[in-house]
């Protein structure tokens, strides 16, 4: 059990990559907080998982654009579980629009959730983990943190910021017993992608030399590794889990 009795927070934990990561941590013995929006279905997911994992999963509503809510998430977790040993900073949104048509409000919304929200969660985590003298933070970045793509000016700006912020936080935290890393998923097979027409879906698949989309559990496995003591000498990394997407074109 790689996470036995560890306390883990997963933001955006009610679905997709986040939910797969919650499930993997529970399987490895952790106590897990699903942190997501009030209307995300997170409470139902936590109730369902509790039936399988002896009450080791709880839900807390949080909006990562609200500093008070983020800080309360960490205070409540420490009060209930005693520590925060690992955090998957996974909450985020997509969005595509040509740069010349992108309105301020939408640009700022994407940045506030995907970059500022990651910072708010990381800051709160660092404050707790510094007091403990230990902990692991994993930020969810993207292949588009290192790779440009038409129509994603706000998203790529945010994810590029997450990659470099991760490096800076890792340097600051290293001597205080805390590791900070990032994961860069490729395109992952989720219900959102399943709604695409087959031609567009085939086009996305073709961008991955491995010949398929990723699975949520494959990102969850990467998180589990980075969060666990198996990655004790890994900090400041951006682990690309992308089926070869960023390796180049054949």
Coordinates of C-alpha atoms in Angstrom, one line a residue, residues 22-128:
X22 CA -9.1 9.5 -6.1
X23 CA -9.9 5.8 -6.7
X24 CA -6.2 4.9 -7.1
X25 CA -5.3 6.6 -3.9
X26 CA -8.1 4.8 -2.0
X27 CA -6.9 1.5 -3.5
X28 CA -3.4 2.3 -2.1
X29 CA -4.7 2.9 1.4
X30 CA -5.1 6.7 1.5
X31 CA -7.8 8.9 3.1
X32 CA -9.0 11.1 0.2
X33 CA -10.8 14.4 0.0
X34 CA -12.7 15.0 -3.3
X35 CA -12.6 18.8 -3.7
X36 CA -14.8 20.1 -6.5
X37 CA -17.7 22.4 -7.2
X38 CA -20.9 22.1 -5.2
X39 CA -22.8 20.9 -8.3
X40 CA -20.1 18.5 -9.5
X41 CA -21.6 15.3 -8.2
X42 CA -18.7 15.0 -5.8
X43 CA -20.8 14.1 -2.8
X44 CA -22.4 11.2 -4.6
X45 CA -19.0 10.0 -5.7
X46 CA -17.7 10.2 -2.2
X47 CA -20.7 8.3 -0.8
X48 CA -20.3 5.6 -3.4
X49 CA -16.6 5.2 -2.8
X50 CA -17.1 5.1 1.0
X51 CA -19.0 1.9 0.5
X52 CA -16.0 0.3 -1.1
X53 CA -13.3 1.8 1.1
X54 CA -14.4 1.9 4.7
X55 CA -15.4 5.5 4.9
X56 CA -12.0 6.9 3.7
X57 CA -13.4 9.3 1.2
X58 CA -15.0 12.7 1.9
X59 CA -16.3 15.5 -0.4
X60 CA -15.7 19.2 0.2
X61 CA -17.1 21.8 -2.1
X62 CA -14.5 24.3 -3.3
X63 CA -14.1 26.8 -6.1
X64 CA -10.4 27.3 -6.7
X65 CA -11.0 30.9 -7.8
X66 CA -12.0 31.7 -4.2
X67 CA -9.0 32.0 -1.8
X68 CA -11.2 31.7 1.3
X69 CA -12.7 28.4 0.1
X70 CA -9.3 27.0 -0.8
X71 CA -7.8 27.9 2.6
X72 CA -10.9 26.4 4.3
X73 CA -10.4 23.2 2.4
X74 CA -6.9 22.8 3.8
X75 CA -7.9 23.8 7.4
X76 CA -10.8 21.4 7.4
X77 CA -8.7 18.6 6.0
X78 CA -6.0 19.1 8.7
X79 CA -8.7 19.3 11.4
X80 CA -10.4 16.0 10.2
X81 CA -7.5 14.0 9.0
X82 CA -4.5 15.5 10.9
X83 CA -2.3 16.2 7.9
X84 CA -2.2 16.9 4.1
X85 CA 0.4 14.5 2.7
X86 CA -0.3 14.9 -1.0
X87 CA -2.3 17.1 -3.3
X88 CA -3.3 16.7 -6.9
X89 CA -3.8 20.2 -8.1
X90 CA -6.1 19.0 -10.9
X91 CA -9.1 21.4 -11.2
X92 CA -9.2 23.1 -14.6
X93 CA -11.2 23.9 -17.7
X94 CA -10.7 23.9 -21.4
X95 CA -11.8 26.4 -24.0
X96 CA -10.9 27.2 -27.7
X97 CA -11.1 30.5 -29.5
X98 CA -8.9 32.3 -32.0
X99 CA -6.8 34.9 -30.1
X100 CA -8.2 37.9 -32.1
X101 CA -11.7 36.9 -31.1
X102 CA -11.0 36.0 -27.5
X103 CA -12.9 38.4 -25.1
X104 CA -11.3 39.6 -21.9
X105 CA -13.8 37.9 -19.6
X106 CA -13.2 34.4 -21.1
X107 CA -9.4 34.9 -21.2
X108 CA -9.4 35.9 -17.6
X109 CA -11.7 33.1 -16.6
X110 CA -9.4 30.4 -18.1
X111 CA -6.4 32.0 -16.5
X112 CA -8.0 32.4 -13.1
X113 CA -9.0 28.7 -12.9
X114 CA -6.1 27.0 -14.7
X115 CA -3.2 29.1 -13.4
X116 CA -4.3 31.3 -10.5
X117 CA -6.4 28.5 -9.0
X118 CA -3.3 26.2 -9.2
X119 CA -1.3 28.8 -7.3
X120 CA -4.0 29.3 -4.6
X121 CA -4.1 25.5 -4.0
X122 CA -0.3 25.2 -4.0
X123 CA 0.1 28.1 -1.7
X124 CA -2.3 26.7 0.9
X125 CA -0.7 23.2 0.5
X126 CA 2.8 24.6 1.1
X127 CA 1.7 26.5 4.2
X128 CA 0.4 23.2 5.7

